[in-house]
XYZ file of C-alpha atoms in Angstrom:
333
model
C 0.000 0.000 0.000
C 3.032 2.206 -0.513
C 2.002 5.565 -1.856
C -1.609 5.012 -0.785
C -3.190 6.925 2.065
C -4.110 4.563 4.903
C -7.090 6.709 5.811
C -8.350 6.550 2.220
C -7.943 2.754 2.222
C -9.914 2.498 5.453
C -12.669 4.736 4.128
C -12.908 2.708 0.906
C -13.244 -0.633 2.694
C -14.843 0.158 6.039
C -18.305 -0.808 4.765
C -17.096 -4.311 3.938
C -15.483 -4.705 7.353
C -18.576 -3.485 9.168
C -20.786 -5.790 7.104
C -18.577 -8.801 7.856
C -18.631 -7.961 11.551
C -22.426 -7.732 11.452
C -22.712 -11.151 9.773
C -20.338 -12.735 12.276
C -22.435 -11.424 15.162
C -25.590 -12.729 13.416
C -24.049 -16.144 12.735
C -26.862 -18.122 14.375
C -29.574 -16.649 12.141
C -27.990 -16.356 8.707
C -29.882 -17.188 5.526
C -28.257 -19.130 2.699
C -27.500 -15.924 0.778
C -25.958 -14.359 3.869
C -23.742 -17.406 4.378
C -22.436 -16.962 0.830
C -21.903 -13.266 1.479
C -20.037 -13.997 4.696
C -17.642 -16.361 2.923
C -17.005 -13.807 0.168
C -16.375 -11.007 2.654
C -14.093 -13.228 4.733
C -11.909 -13.814 1.680
C -11.919 -10.136 0.743
C -11.068 -8.891 4.243
C -8.320 -11.506 4.541
C -6.741 -9.872 1.502
C -7.154 -6.453 3.105
C -5.380 -7.720 6.233
C -2.497 -9.005 4.162
C -2.159 -5.629 2.453
C -2.282 -3.718 5.737
C 0.286 -5.974 7.389
C 2.747 -5.524 4.554
C 2.253 -1.826 4.016
C 1.227 -0.163 7.279
C 2.543 0.227 10.803
C -0.908 0.993 12.185
C -1.089 -1.603 14.970
C -4.698 -0.712 15.833
C -5.896 -1.321 12.279
C -3.923 -4.550 11.994
C -5.312 -5.726 15.315
C -8.904 -4.957 14.341
C -8.670 -6.724 11.005
C -6.806 -9.712 12.521
C -9.522 -10.204 15.124
C -12.297 -9.840 12.538
C -10.701 -12.311 10.147
C -10.083 -14.811 12.959
C -13.715 -14.683 14.108
C -14.988 -14.965 10.546
C -12.684 -17.924 9.918
C -14.056 -19.746 12.946
C -17.579 -19.283 11.615
C -16.763 -20.349 8.064
C -14.580 -23.361 8.813
C -15.450 -24.471 12.290
C -19.202 -24.847 12.478
C -20.592 -27.739 10.501
C -24.239 -28.640 10.769
C -24.987 -31.408 13.266
C -25.515 -34.863 11.777
C -29.156 -34.797 12.878
C -29.710 -31.553 10.996
C -28.092 -32.969 7.863
C -30.275 -36.077 8.157
C -33.438 -33.991 8.461
C -32.405 -31.784 5.548
C -31.845 -34.792 3.323
C -35.348 -36.185 3.900
C -37.154 -32.841 3.851
C -35.178 -31.060 1.123
C -32.515 -32.918 -0.838
C -34.299 -36.146 -1.770
C -37.874 -34.859 -2.239
C -36.859 -31.802 -4.261
C -34.783 -33.908 -6.670
C -37.718 -36.302 -7.072
C -40.123 -33.389 -7.503
C -38.016 -31.558 -10.067
C -37.585 -34.701 -12.187
C -41.269 -35.734 -12.136
C -41.633 -35.408 -15.907
C -38.839 -37.906 -16.413
C -40.144 -40.566 -14.101
C -43.738 -40.035 -15.214
C -42.558 -40.525 -18.793
C -40.728 -43.673 -17.719
C -43.918 -44.961 -16.068
C -46.098 -44.280 -19.117
C -43.654 -45.998 -21.476
C -43.278 -48.956 -19.104
C -47.006 -49.567 -18.704
C -47.739 -49.145 -22.406
C -45.236 -51.905 -23.192
C -46.404 -54.154 -20.331
C -50.121 -53.783 -21.187
C -49.600 -54.382 -24.907
C -47.579 -57.532 -24.219
C -50.060 -58.772 -21.600
C -53.038 -58.254 -23.941
C -51.221 -59.955 -26.808
C -50.415 -63.023 -24.723
C -53.784 -63.230 -22.937
C -55.765 -63.141 -26.189
C -53.588 -65.490 -28.257
C -53.479 -69.147 -27.155
C -50.892 -69.862 -29.823
C -48.564 -67.279 -28.244
C -49.093 -68.888 -24.833
C -48.284 -72.274 -26.352
C -45.043 -70.872 -27.727
C -44.070 -69.606 -24.263
C -44.701 -72.813 -22.284
C -46.591 -76.090 -22.338
C -50.178 -76.183 -21.007
C -48.913 -78.111 -17.966
C -46.257 -75.497 -17.197
C -48.747 -72.665 -17.574
C -51.215 -74.480 -15.314
C -48.491 -74.937 -12.689
C -47.599 -71.244 -12.885
C -51.073 -69.761 -12.699
C -52.528 -72.186 -10.159
C -49.563 -72.677 -7.867
C -46.180 -71.099 -8.527
C -47.230 -67.462 -8.871
C -49.008 -67.358 -5.499
C -46.502 -69.694 -3.835
C -43.684 -67.277 -4.682
C -45.022 -64.888 -2.033
C -45.356 -67.437 0.768
C -42.832 -70.210 0.230
C -40.153 -68.447 2.309
C -40.285 -66.841 5.774
C -41.438 -63.235 5.530
C -38.197 -61.808 6.913
C -35.895 -63.566 4.467
C -38.353 -62.956 1.634
C -38.389 -59.222 2.412
C -34.604 -59.181 2.197
C -34.527 -61.062 -1.106
C -37.207 -58.748 -2.522
C -35.254 -55.678 -1.430
C -32.091 -57.030 -3.059
C -33.920 -57.740 -6.315
C -35.628 -54.355 -6.421
C -32.449 -52.582 -5.418
C -30.599 -54.336 -8.237
C -33.069 -52.992 -10.805
C -32.764 -49.476 -9.367
C -28.977 -49.810 -9.240
C -28.941 -50.676 -12.942
C -30.828 -47.460 -13.664
C -28.602 -45.403 -11.383
C -25.415 -46.983 -12.753
C -26.641 -46.321 -16.290
C -26.430 -42.629 -15.460
C -22.661 -43.025 -15.854
C -23.405 -43.896 -19.489
C -25.663 -40.818 -19.697
C -28.784 -42.915 -19.186
C -28.591 -44.631 -22.580
C -29.166 -48.225 -21.302
C -32.126 -47.258 -19.080
C -34.904 -47.739 -21.681
C -33.594 -51.269 -22.274
C -33.628 -52.030 -18.534
C -37.211 -50.764 -18.301
C -38.248 -52.708 -21.396
C -36.943 -56.007 -20.005
C -38.827 -55.494 -16.746
C -41.991 -54.448 -18.598
C -41.639 -57.589 -20.714
C -41.440 -59.791 -17.614
C -44.446 -58.096 -16.033
C -46.465 -58.295 -19.237
C -45.588 -61.972 -19.667
C -46.815 -62.904 -16.188
C -49.917 -60.733 -16.513
C -50.777 -62.186 -19.912
C -50.561 -65.776 -18.708
C -52.536 -65.064 -15.527
C -55.295 -63.103 -17.264
C -55.417 -65.626 -20.085
C -56.122 -68.339 -17.511
C -58.814 -66.280 -15.783
C -56.572 -65.509 -12.804
C -56.358 -61.755 -13.285
C -57.821 -61.104 -9.849
C -55.106 -63.229 -8.230
C -52.439 -61.424 -10.226
C -53.654 -57.932 -9.295
C -54.246 -58.910 -5.671
C -50.643 -60.040 -5.272
C -48.868 -57.500 -7.495
C -50.672 -54.243 -6.703
C -49.948 -53.897 -2.938
C -46.180 -53.728 -3.393
C -45.966 -53.066 -7.127
C -47.113 -49.450 -6.950
C -44.355 -48.204 -4.624
C -41.804 -50.638 -6.036
C -42.276 -49.521 -9.634
C -42.407 -45.869 -8.581
C -38.937 -46.304 -7.077
C -37.681 -47.863 -10.305
C -39.230 -45.075 -12.386
C -37.651 -42.436 -10.145
C -34.233 -44.070 -10.541
C -34.735 -44.266 -14.309
C -35.930 -40.676 -14.525
C -32.953 -39.345 -12.572
C -30.527 -41.281 -14.759
C -32.089 -40.167 -18.038
C -32.301 -36.591 -16.843
C -28.555 -36.687 -16.283
C -28.057 -37.986 -19.817
C -30.215 -35.243 -21.286
C -28.198 -32.645 -19.366
C -25.149 -33.674 -21.391
C -27.082 -33.138 -24.621
C -28.870 -29.944 -23.638
C -27.196 -28.159 -20.712
C -29.003 -24.896 -21.397
C -27.166 -21.628 -20.899
C -24.820 -22.990 -18.232
C -21.496 -24.798 -18.699
C -22.055 -28.481 -19.515
C -19.611 -29.619 -16.836
C -21.419 -27.635 -14.147
C -24.821 -29.042 -15.125
C -23.514 -32.612 -15.289
C -21.898 -32.290 -11.864
C -25.137 -30.934 -10.393
C -27.277 -33.671 -11.941
C -24.741 -36.319 -10.960
C -25.020 -35.295 -7.328
C -28.807 -35.349 -7.684
C -28.608 -38.958 -8.884
C -26.635 -39.824 -5.750
C -29.367 -38.240 -3.604
C -31.971 -40.351 -5.401
C -29.912 -43.508 -4.892
C -29.655 -42.915 -1.143
C -33.338 -42.066 -0.801
C -34.454 -45.114 -2.746
C -32.740 -47.405 -0.240
C -35.497 -46.534 2.249
C -38.265 -46.562 -0.354
C -37.307 -50.050 -1.506
C -37.184 -51.272 2.085
C -40.837 -50.227 2.386
C -41.647 -51.985 -0.908
C -39.955 -55.164 0.303
C -41.836 -55.135 3.596
C -45.172 -54.685 1.846
C -44.386 -57.510 -0.575
C -43.315 -59.840 2.233
C -45.987 -59.088 4.825
C -49.005 -57.638 2.976
C -49.139 -59.260 -0.479
C -49.259 -62.873 0.825
C -51.347 -62.065 3.902
C -54.839 -63.571 4.424
C -56.392 -60.099 4.227
C -59.116 -59.628 1.609
C -57.820 -58.577 -1.801
C -59.502 -55.188 -1.487
C -57.747 -54.550 1.839
C -54.334 -55.549 0.476
C -54.744 -53.324 -2.563
C -55.938 -50.468 -0.326
C -52.756 -50.749 1.730
C -50.650 -50.599 -1.408
C -52.556 -47.567 -2.676
C -52.180 -45.864 0.717
C -48.405 -46.442 0.738
C -48.108 -45.085 -2.799
C -50.265 -42.056 -1.980
C -48.192 -41.362 1.140
C -44.961 -41.398 -0.859
C -46.311 -39.190 -3.645
C -47.769 -36.807 -1.062
C -44.412 -36.648 0.694
C -42.604 -35.824 -2.568
C -45.134 -33.194 -3.619
C -45.353 -31.499 -0.211
C -41.677 -31.317 0.685
C -40.422 -31.178 -2.910
C -42.674 -28.312 -3.945
C -41.866 -26.379 -0.773
C -38.126 -26.793 -1.346
C -38.456 -25.886 -5.025
C -40.292 -22.673 -4.144
C -37.408 -21.833 -1.807
C -34.987 -22.191 -4.709
C -33.503 -25.496 -3.564
C -32.154 -27.956 -6.127
C -31.152 -30.793 -3.813
C -27.549 -30.359 -4.912
C -25.195 -31.245 -2.068
C -23.018 -28.357 -3.165
C -25.792 -26.030 -2.035
C -26.360 -27.740 1.296
C -25.451 -25.701 4.386
C -22.674 -28.029 5.475
C -20.958 -25.002 6.990
C -23.970 -23.497 8.670
C -22.767 -20.903 11.133
C -23.876 -22.056 14.565
C -21.230 -20.423 16.674
């Protein structure tokens, strides 16, 4: 600062110092924008301190800026949000807002999936020659009158719930992992699962066992398939971001969407646990078919309500669910 009036330097920057001091004192009640401002001012005032130290002998000014920078540093680097707060934020902001913002993608996945499954099921159910090409009459009889229902009760509920969770998680993992390949394999993963569903439905309906099929599939299938569609939608949204990043740098958009996919993957662990429990304990239960289906519909409605309520609220607040935006350095003192 040689050749520069110290008083002029102080006058030019005093507003920044006062503002930083105000934010430090307010550290327990800062908004997200104020946190960003605090970090920016901390960096700027640190530079001012370096200049003053190298160019001025004013011990009072050096002391004031040193103390201010030290207090700001403790706020910026030494006050991470408690684990409980991070946990709550994930389930009330990060996961639901990512699911909410990508609803068009997973709704599109659902529509495409069901169109394929219904077309295949109708084709098989109404064409005995197609059924004959799939299996012998004896094998079909064994499937529709024994094996399909026995699948849900032949193992203890606890171990069955675990095996169901693993299977469902594997399908979701394929969709999530496909995000690395920009979502390109996801339609094929969905098609194969729609084919399997349509095949079973076609054989069951063709044998007049449609009520059995729906009574066993619907309770867990709604939430289970929703989880798969959400995983698929997040993965394909990432792929589309590479093609059409908008007016932002492609790398920035891909990084943001990649972190969103991770949030979906973590959230779906819990969703698929619920799906597995319903499939193990509700689908094969002796409850009337109407009651079992009602439970499945209630679980699905609860999940969709959760996504819409918390996701819409977070979206209105400008949240994206990106971990880079999370207040992992919330000033708490």
